[in-house]
GROMACS .gro file of C-alpha atoms in nm:
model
  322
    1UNK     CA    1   2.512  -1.333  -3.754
    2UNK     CA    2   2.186  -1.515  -3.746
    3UNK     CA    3   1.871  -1.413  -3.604
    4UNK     CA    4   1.825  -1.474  -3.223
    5UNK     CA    5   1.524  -1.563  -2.992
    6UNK     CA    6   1.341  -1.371  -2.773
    7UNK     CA    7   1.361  -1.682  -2.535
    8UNK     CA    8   1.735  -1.630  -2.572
    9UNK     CA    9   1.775  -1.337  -2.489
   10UNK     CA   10   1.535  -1.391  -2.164
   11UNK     CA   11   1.785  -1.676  -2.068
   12UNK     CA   12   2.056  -1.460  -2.072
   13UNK     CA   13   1.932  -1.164  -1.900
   14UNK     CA   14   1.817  -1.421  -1.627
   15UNK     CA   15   2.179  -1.589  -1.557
   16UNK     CA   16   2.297  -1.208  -1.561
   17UNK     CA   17   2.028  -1.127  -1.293
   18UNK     CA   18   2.023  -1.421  -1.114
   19UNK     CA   19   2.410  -1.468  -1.120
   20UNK     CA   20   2.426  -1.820  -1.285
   21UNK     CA   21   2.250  -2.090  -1.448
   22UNK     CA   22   2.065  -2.280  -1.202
   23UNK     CA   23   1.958  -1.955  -0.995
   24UNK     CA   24   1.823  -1.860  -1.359
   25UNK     CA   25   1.661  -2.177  -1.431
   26UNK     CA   26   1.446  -2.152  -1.071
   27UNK     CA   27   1.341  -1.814  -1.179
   28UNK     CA   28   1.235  -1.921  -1.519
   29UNK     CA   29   1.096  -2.217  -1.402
   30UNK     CA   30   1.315  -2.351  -1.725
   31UNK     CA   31   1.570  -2.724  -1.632
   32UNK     CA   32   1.932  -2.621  -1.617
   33UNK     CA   33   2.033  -2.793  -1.901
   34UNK     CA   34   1.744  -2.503  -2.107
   35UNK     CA   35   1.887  -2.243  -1.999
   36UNK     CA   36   2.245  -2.327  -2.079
   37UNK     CA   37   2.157  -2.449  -2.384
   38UNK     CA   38   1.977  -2.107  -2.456
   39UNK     CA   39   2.261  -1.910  -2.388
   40UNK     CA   40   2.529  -2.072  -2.588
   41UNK     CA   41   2.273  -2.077  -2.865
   42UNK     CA   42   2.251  -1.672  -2.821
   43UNK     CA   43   2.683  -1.662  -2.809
   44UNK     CA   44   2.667  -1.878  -3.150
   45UNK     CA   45   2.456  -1.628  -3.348
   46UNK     CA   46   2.574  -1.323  -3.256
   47UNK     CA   47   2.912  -1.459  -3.340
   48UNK     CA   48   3.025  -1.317  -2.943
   49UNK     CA   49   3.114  -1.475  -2.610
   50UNK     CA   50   2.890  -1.338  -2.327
   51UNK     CA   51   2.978  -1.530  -2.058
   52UNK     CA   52   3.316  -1.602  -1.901
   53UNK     CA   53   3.270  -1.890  -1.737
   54UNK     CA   54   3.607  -1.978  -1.566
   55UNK     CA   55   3.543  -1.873  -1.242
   56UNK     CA   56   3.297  -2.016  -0.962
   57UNK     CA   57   3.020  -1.732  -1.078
   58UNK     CA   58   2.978  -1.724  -1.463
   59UNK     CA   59   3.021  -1.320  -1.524
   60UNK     CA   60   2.936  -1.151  -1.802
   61UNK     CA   61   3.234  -1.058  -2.082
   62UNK     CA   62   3.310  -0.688  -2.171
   63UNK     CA   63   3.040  -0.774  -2.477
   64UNK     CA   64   2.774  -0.959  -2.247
   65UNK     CA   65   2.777  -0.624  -2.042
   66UNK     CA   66   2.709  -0.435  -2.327
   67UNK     CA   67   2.451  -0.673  -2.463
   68UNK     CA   68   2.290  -0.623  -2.167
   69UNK     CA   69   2.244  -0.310  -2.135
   70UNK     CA   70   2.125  -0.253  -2.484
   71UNK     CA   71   1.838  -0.562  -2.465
   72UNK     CA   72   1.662  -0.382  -2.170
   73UNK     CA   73   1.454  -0.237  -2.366
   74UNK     CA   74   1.319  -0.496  -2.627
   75UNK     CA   75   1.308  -0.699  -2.228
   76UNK     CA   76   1.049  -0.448  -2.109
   77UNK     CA   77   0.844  -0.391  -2.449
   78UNK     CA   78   0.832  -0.752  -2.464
   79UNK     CA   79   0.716  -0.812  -2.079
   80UNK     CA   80   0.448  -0.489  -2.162
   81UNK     CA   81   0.351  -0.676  -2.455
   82UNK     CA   82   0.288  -0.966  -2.315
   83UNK     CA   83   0.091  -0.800  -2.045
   84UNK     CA   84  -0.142  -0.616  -2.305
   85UNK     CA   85  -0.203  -0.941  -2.508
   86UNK     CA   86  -0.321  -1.110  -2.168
   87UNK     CA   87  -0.587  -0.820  -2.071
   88UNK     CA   88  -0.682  -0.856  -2.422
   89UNK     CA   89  -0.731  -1.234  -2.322
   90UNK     CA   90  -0.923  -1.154  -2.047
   91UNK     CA   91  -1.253  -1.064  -2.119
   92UNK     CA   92  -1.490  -0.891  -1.872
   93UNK     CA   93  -1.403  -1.073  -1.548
   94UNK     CA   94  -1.702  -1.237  -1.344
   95UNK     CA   95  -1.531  -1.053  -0.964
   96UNK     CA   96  -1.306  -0.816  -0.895
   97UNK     CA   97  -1.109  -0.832  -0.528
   98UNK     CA   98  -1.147  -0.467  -0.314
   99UNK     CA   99  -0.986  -0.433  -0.012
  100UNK     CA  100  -1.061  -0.171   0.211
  101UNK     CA  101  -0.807  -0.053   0.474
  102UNK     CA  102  -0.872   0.077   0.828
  103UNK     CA  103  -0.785   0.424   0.774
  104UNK     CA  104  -1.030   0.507   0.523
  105UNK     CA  105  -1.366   0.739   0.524
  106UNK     CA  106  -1.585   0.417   0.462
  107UNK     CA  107  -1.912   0.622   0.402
  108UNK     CA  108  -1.733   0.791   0.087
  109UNK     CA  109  -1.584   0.478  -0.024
  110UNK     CA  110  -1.867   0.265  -0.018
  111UNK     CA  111  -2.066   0.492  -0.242
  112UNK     CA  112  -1.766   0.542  -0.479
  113UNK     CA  113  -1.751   0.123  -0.567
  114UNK     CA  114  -2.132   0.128  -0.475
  115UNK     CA  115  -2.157   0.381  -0.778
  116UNK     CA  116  -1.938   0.205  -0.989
  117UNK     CA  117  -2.046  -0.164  -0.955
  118UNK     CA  118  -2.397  -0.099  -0.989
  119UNK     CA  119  -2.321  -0.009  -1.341
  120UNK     CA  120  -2.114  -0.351  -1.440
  121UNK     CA  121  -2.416  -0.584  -1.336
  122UNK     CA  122  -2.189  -0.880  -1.470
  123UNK     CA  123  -1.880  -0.853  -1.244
  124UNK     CA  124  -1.931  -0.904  -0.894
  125UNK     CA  125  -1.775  -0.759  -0.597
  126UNK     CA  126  -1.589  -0.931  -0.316
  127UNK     CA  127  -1.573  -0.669  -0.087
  128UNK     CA  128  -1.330  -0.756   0.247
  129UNK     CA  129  -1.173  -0.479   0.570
  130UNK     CA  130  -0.854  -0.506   0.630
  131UNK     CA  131  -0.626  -0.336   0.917
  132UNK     CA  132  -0.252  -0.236   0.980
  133UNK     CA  133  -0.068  -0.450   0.712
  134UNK     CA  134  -0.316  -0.670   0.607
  135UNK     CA  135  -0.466  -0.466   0.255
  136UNK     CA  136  -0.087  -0.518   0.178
  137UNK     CA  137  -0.058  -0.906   0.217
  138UNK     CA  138  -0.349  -0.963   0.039
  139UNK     CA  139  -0.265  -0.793  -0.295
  140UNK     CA  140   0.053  -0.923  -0.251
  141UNK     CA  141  -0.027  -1.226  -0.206
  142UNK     CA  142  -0.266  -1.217  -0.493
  143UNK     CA  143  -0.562  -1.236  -0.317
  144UNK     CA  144  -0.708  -0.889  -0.391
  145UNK     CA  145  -0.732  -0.688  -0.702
  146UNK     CA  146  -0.681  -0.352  -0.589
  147UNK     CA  147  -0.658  -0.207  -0.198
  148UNK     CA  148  -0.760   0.140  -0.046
  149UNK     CA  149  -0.518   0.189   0.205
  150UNK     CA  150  -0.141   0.348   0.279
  151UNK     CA  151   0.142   0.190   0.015
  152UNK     CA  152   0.505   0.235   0.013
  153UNK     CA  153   0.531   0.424  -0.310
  154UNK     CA  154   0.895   0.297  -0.321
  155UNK     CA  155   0.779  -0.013  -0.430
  156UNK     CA  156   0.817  -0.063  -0.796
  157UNK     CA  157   0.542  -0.330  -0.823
  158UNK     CA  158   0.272  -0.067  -0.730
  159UNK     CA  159   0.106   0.203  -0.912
  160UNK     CA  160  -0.103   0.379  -0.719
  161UNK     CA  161  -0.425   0.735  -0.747
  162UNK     CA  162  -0.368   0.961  -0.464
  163UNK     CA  163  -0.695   0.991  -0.295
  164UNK     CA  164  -0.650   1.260   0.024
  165UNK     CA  165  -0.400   1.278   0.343
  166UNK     CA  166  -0.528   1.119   0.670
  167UNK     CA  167  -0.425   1.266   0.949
  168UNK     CA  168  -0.386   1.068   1.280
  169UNK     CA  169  -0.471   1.253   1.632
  170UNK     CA  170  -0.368   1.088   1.983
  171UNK     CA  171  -0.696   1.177   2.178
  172UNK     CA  172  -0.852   1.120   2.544
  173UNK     CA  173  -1.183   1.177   2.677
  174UNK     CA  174  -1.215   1.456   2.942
  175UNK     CA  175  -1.132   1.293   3.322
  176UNK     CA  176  -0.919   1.055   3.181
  177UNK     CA  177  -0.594   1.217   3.300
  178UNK     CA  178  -0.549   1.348   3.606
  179UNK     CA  179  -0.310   1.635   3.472
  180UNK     CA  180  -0.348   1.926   3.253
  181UNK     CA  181  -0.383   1.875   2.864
  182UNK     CA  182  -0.114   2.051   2.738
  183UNK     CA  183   0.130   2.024   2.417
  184UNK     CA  184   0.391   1.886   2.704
  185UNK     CA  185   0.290   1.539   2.733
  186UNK     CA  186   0.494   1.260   2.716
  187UNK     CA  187   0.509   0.916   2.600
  188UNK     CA  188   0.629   0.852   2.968
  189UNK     CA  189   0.327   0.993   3.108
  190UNK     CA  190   0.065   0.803   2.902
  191UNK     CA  191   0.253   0.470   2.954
  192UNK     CA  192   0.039   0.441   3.369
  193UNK     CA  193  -0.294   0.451   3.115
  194UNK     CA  194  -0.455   0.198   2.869
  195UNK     CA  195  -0.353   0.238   2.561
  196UNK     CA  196  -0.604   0.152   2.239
  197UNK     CA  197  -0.456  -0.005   1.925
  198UNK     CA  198  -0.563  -0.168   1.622
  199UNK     CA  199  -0.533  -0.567   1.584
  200UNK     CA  200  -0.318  -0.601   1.240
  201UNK     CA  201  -0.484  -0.861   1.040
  202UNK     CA  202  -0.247  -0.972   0.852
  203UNK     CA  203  -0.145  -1.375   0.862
  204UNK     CA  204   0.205  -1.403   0.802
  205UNK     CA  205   0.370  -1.049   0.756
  206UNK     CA  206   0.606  -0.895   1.008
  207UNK     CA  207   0.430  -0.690   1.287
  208UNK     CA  208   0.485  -0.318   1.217
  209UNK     CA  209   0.400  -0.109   1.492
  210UNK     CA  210   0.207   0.290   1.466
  211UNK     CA  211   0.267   0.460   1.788
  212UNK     CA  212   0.282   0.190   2.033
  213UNK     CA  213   0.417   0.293   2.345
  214UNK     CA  214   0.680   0.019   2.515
  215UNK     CA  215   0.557  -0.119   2.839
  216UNK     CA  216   0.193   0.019   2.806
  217UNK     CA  217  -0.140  -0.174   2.897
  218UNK     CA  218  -0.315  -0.241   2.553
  219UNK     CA  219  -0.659  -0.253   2.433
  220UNK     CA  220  -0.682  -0.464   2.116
  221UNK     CA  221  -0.962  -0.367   1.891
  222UNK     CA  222  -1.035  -0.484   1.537
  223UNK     CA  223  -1.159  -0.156   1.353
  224UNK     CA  224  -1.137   0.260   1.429
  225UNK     CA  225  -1.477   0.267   1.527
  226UNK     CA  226  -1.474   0.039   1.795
  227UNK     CA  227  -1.149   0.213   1.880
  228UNK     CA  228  -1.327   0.551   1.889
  229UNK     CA  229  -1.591   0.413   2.132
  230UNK     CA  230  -1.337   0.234   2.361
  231UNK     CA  231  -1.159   0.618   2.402
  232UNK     CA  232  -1.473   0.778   2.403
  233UNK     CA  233  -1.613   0.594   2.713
  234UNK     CA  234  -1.271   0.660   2.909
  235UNK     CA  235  -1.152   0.327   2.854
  236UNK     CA  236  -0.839   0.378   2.692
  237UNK     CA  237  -0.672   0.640   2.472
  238UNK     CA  238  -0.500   0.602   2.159
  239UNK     CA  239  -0.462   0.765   1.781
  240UNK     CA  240  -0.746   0.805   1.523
  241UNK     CA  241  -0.824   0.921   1.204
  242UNK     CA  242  -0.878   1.288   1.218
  243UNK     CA  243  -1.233   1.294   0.976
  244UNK     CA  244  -1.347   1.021   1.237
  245UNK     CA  245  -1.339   1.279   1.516
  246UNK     CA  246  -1.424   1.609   1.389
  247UNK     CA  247  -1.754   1.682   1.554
  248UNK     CA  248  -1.617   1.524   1.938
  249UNK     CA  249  -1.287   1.717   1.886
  250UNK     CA  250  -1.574   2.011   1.796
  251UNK     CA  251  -1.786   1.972   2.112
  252UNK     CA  252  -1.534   1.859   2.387
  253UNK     CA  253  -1.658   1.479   2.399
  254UNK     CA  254  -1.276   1.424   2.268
  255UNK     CA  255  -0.918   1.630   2.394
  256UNK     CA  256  -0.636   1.601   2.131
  257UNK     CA  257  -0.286   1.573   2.330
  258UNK     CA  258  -0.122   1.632   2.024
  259UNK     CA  259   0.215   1.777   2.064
  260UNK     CA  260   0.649   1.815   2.048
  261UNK     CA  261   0.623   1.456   2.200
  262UNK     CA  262   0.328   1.323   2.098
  263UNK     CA  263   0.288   1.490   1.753
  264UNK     CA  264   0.060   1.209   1.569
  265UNK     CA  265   0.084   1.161   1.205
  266UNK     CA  266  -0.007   1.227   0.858
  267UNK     CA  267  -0.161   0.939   0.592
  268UNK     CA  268  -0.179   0.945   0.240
  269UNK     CA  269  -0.459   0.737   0.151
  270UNK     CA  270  -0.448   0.623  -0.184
  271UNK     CA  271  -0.643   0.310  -0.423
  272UNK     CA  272  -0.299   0.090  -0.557
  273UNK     CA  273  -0.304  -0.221  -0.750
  274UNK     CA  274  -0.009  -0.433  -0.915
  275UNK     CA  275   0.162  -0.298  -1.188
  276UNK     CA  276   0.342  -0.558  -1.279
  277UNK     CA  277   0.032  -0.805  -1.360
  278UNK     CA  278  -0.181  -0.763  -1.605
  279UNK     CA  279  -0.510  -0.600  -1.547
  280UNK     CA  280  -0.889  -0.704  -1.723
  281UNK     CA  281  -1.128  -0.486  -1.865
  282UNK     CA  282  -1.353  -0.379  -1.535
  283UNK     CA  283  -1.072  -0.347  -1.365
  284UNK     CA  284  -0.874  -0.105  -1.556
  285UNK     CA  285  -1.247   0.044  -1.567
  286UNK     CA  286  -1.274   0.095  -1.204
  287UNK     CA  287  -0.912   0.177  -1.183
  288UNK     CA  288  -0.987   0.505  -1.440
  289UNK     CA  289  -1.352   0.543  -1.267
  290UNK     CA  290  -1.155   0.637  -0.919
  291UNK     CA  291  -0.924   0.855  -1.066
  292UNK     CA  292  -1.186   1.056  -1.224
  293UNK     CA  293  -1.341   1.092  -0.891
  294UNK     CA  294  -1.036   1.143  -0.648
  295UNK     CA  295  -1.046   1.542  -0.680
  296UNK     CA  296  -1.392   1.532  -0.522
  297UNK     CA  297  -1.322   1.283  -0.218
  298UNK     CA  298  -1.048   1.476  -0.179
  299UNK     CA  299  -1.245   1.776  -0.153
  300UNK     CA  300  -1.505   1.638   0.089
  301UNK     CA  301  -1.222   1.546   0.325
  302UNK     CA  302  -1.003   1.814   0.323
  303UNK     CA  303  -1.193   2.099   0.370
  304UNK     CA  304  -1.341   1.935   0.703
  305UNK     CA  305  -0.996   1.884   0.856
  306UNK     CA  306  -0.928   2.243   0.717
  307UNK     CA  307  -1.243   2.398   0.919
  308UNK     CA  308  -1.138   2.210   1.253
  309UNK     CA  309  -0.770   2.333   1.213
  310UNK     CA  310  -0.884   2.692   1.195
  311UNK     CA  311  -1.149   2.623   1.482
  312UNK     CA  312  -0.803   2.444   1.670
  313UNK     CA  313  -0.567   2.745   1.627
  314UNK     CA  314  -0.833   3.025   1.700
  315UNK     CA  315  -0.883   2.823   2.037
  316UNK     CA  316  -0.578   2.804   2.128
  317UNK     CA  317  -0.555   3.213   2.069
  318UNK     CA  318  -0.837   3.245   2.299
  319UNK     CA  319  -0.623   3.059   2.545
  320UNK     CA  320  -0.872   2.733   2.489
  321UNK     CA  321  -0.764   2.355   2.494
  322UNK     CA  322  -0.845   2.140   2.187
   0.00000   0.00000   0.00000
């Protein structure tokens, strides 16, 4: 048996994957002809046949199963490899790409980049707000390094720091409804009254949809604060962020009508980036400052929301509305 390629073995794991040799040379970006030529090169070294190739679909033998199987792992050193040799490549990169999303405390994480760019004097920050799925088109579109914002953390090409839990409140200002606030309300109810929502700025991904009510008049702002102030002037009602409301919910400017039918939501906010491209120097930086520094934002938040549950549920003892 001679020695094999790496390249080889890449060809056949591709056909395997891609289910034939011109599906495998796309994702290769390799000519038919290559990748054929790379696979029967593999078969004649190891001595084995890989491939059966009699039917429409090529299908891997008994012994190209097995192959297969086994090279998995020299696959993924080799791909991790690779990645390391390119950060090595990289050298201290002149930007870095930070997307901010709409749900997140921007006073905390302005100071937490402010903090750590003003120590990397050579790397500048392009610093752009995103809403709904937008944070998520750009990084996956390649156009931003790393997003703050909520991920799917099903998706295996993230890797993500858990940063604190958002949770989302449907709220009215007082004389806005001309019925009692009570945990009874339904979606039914608030579909006669404007309803606030955020303007997804995302180009080209499918719409996705938080709380939207069928039928409903619609207010379309482009960030949470100017959706706070629409609600907070009686113009409309809608969900938001429960650290932007804590003081209003506090005084009475703001009535949650949280409840069995309206019940709101709960966020996990997190900083994610691609894990399957390779990552520079001040990036992986940042990427280790944050995570060093989660605990505390975390902190800051949650103890807030804490207070104005307690202040909620001792309200409602007392027979009060919150």
């Amino acid at each position: 048996m001679s020695a094999f390629t790496l390249h080889d073995l890449q060809c056949f794991d591709a056909v395997i994957r891609a289910g034939g040799f011109q599906a495998a040379a796309s994702v290769l970006h390799r000519s038919h002809p290559a990748v054929f030529a790379a696979v029967a090169r593999l078969e004649s070294q190891l001595g084995l046949s890989l491939l059966d190739r009699s039917g429409y679909r090529v299908q891997p033998t008994d012994a190209g199963r097995s192959l297969h199987r086994r090279a998995q792992g020299l696959l993924r050193e080799a791909e991790q490899l690779r990645s390391h040799a390119a950060q090595l490549a990289m050298g201290e990169e002149s930007e870095l790409r930070v997307v901010i999303g709409d749900l997140c405390p921007r006073p905390q994480l302005l100071a937490l980049l402010s903090g750590f760019f003003s120590q990397c004097p050579g790397t500048r920050l392009h610093l752009h707000f995103d809403a709904v799925t937008g944070p998520w088109e750009r990084l996956f579109d390649g156009d931003a390094d790393l997003i703050v914002h909520r991920i799917d953390k099903t998706d295996p090409r993230l890797e993500w720091i858990d940063l604190c839990k958002v949770p989302l409140l449907p709220v009215v200002a007082p004389g806005l409804l001309p019925f009692p606030i009570t945990r009874a309300i339904t979606p039914t109810q608030m579909r006669d009254f404007t309803q606030c929502v955020m303007r997804d700025t995302a180009r080209h991904s499918p719409d996705i949809n938080y709380f939207m009510i069928e039928g409903a008049h619609q207010c379309v702002v482009a960030d949470q604060s100017m959706k706070k102030e629409v609600i907070l002037h009686g113009m409309g009602w809608g969900h938001l962020p429960r650290f932007l409301i804590e003081r209003e919910l506090h005084d009475g400017r703001l009535h949650s009508i949280a409840g069995r039918h309206l019940p709101g939501g709960t966020e996990e906010l997190v900083a994610a980036r691609r894990s399957d491209r390779p990552q520079g120097p001040v990036a992986n930086r940042l990427w280790d400052y944050i995570r060093a520094r989660a605990p505390r934002l975390r902190a800051e938040l949650e103890p807030a929301a804490s207070s104005v549950r307690k202040r909620a549920s001792a309200g409602k003892r007392r027979g009060a509305r919150v």
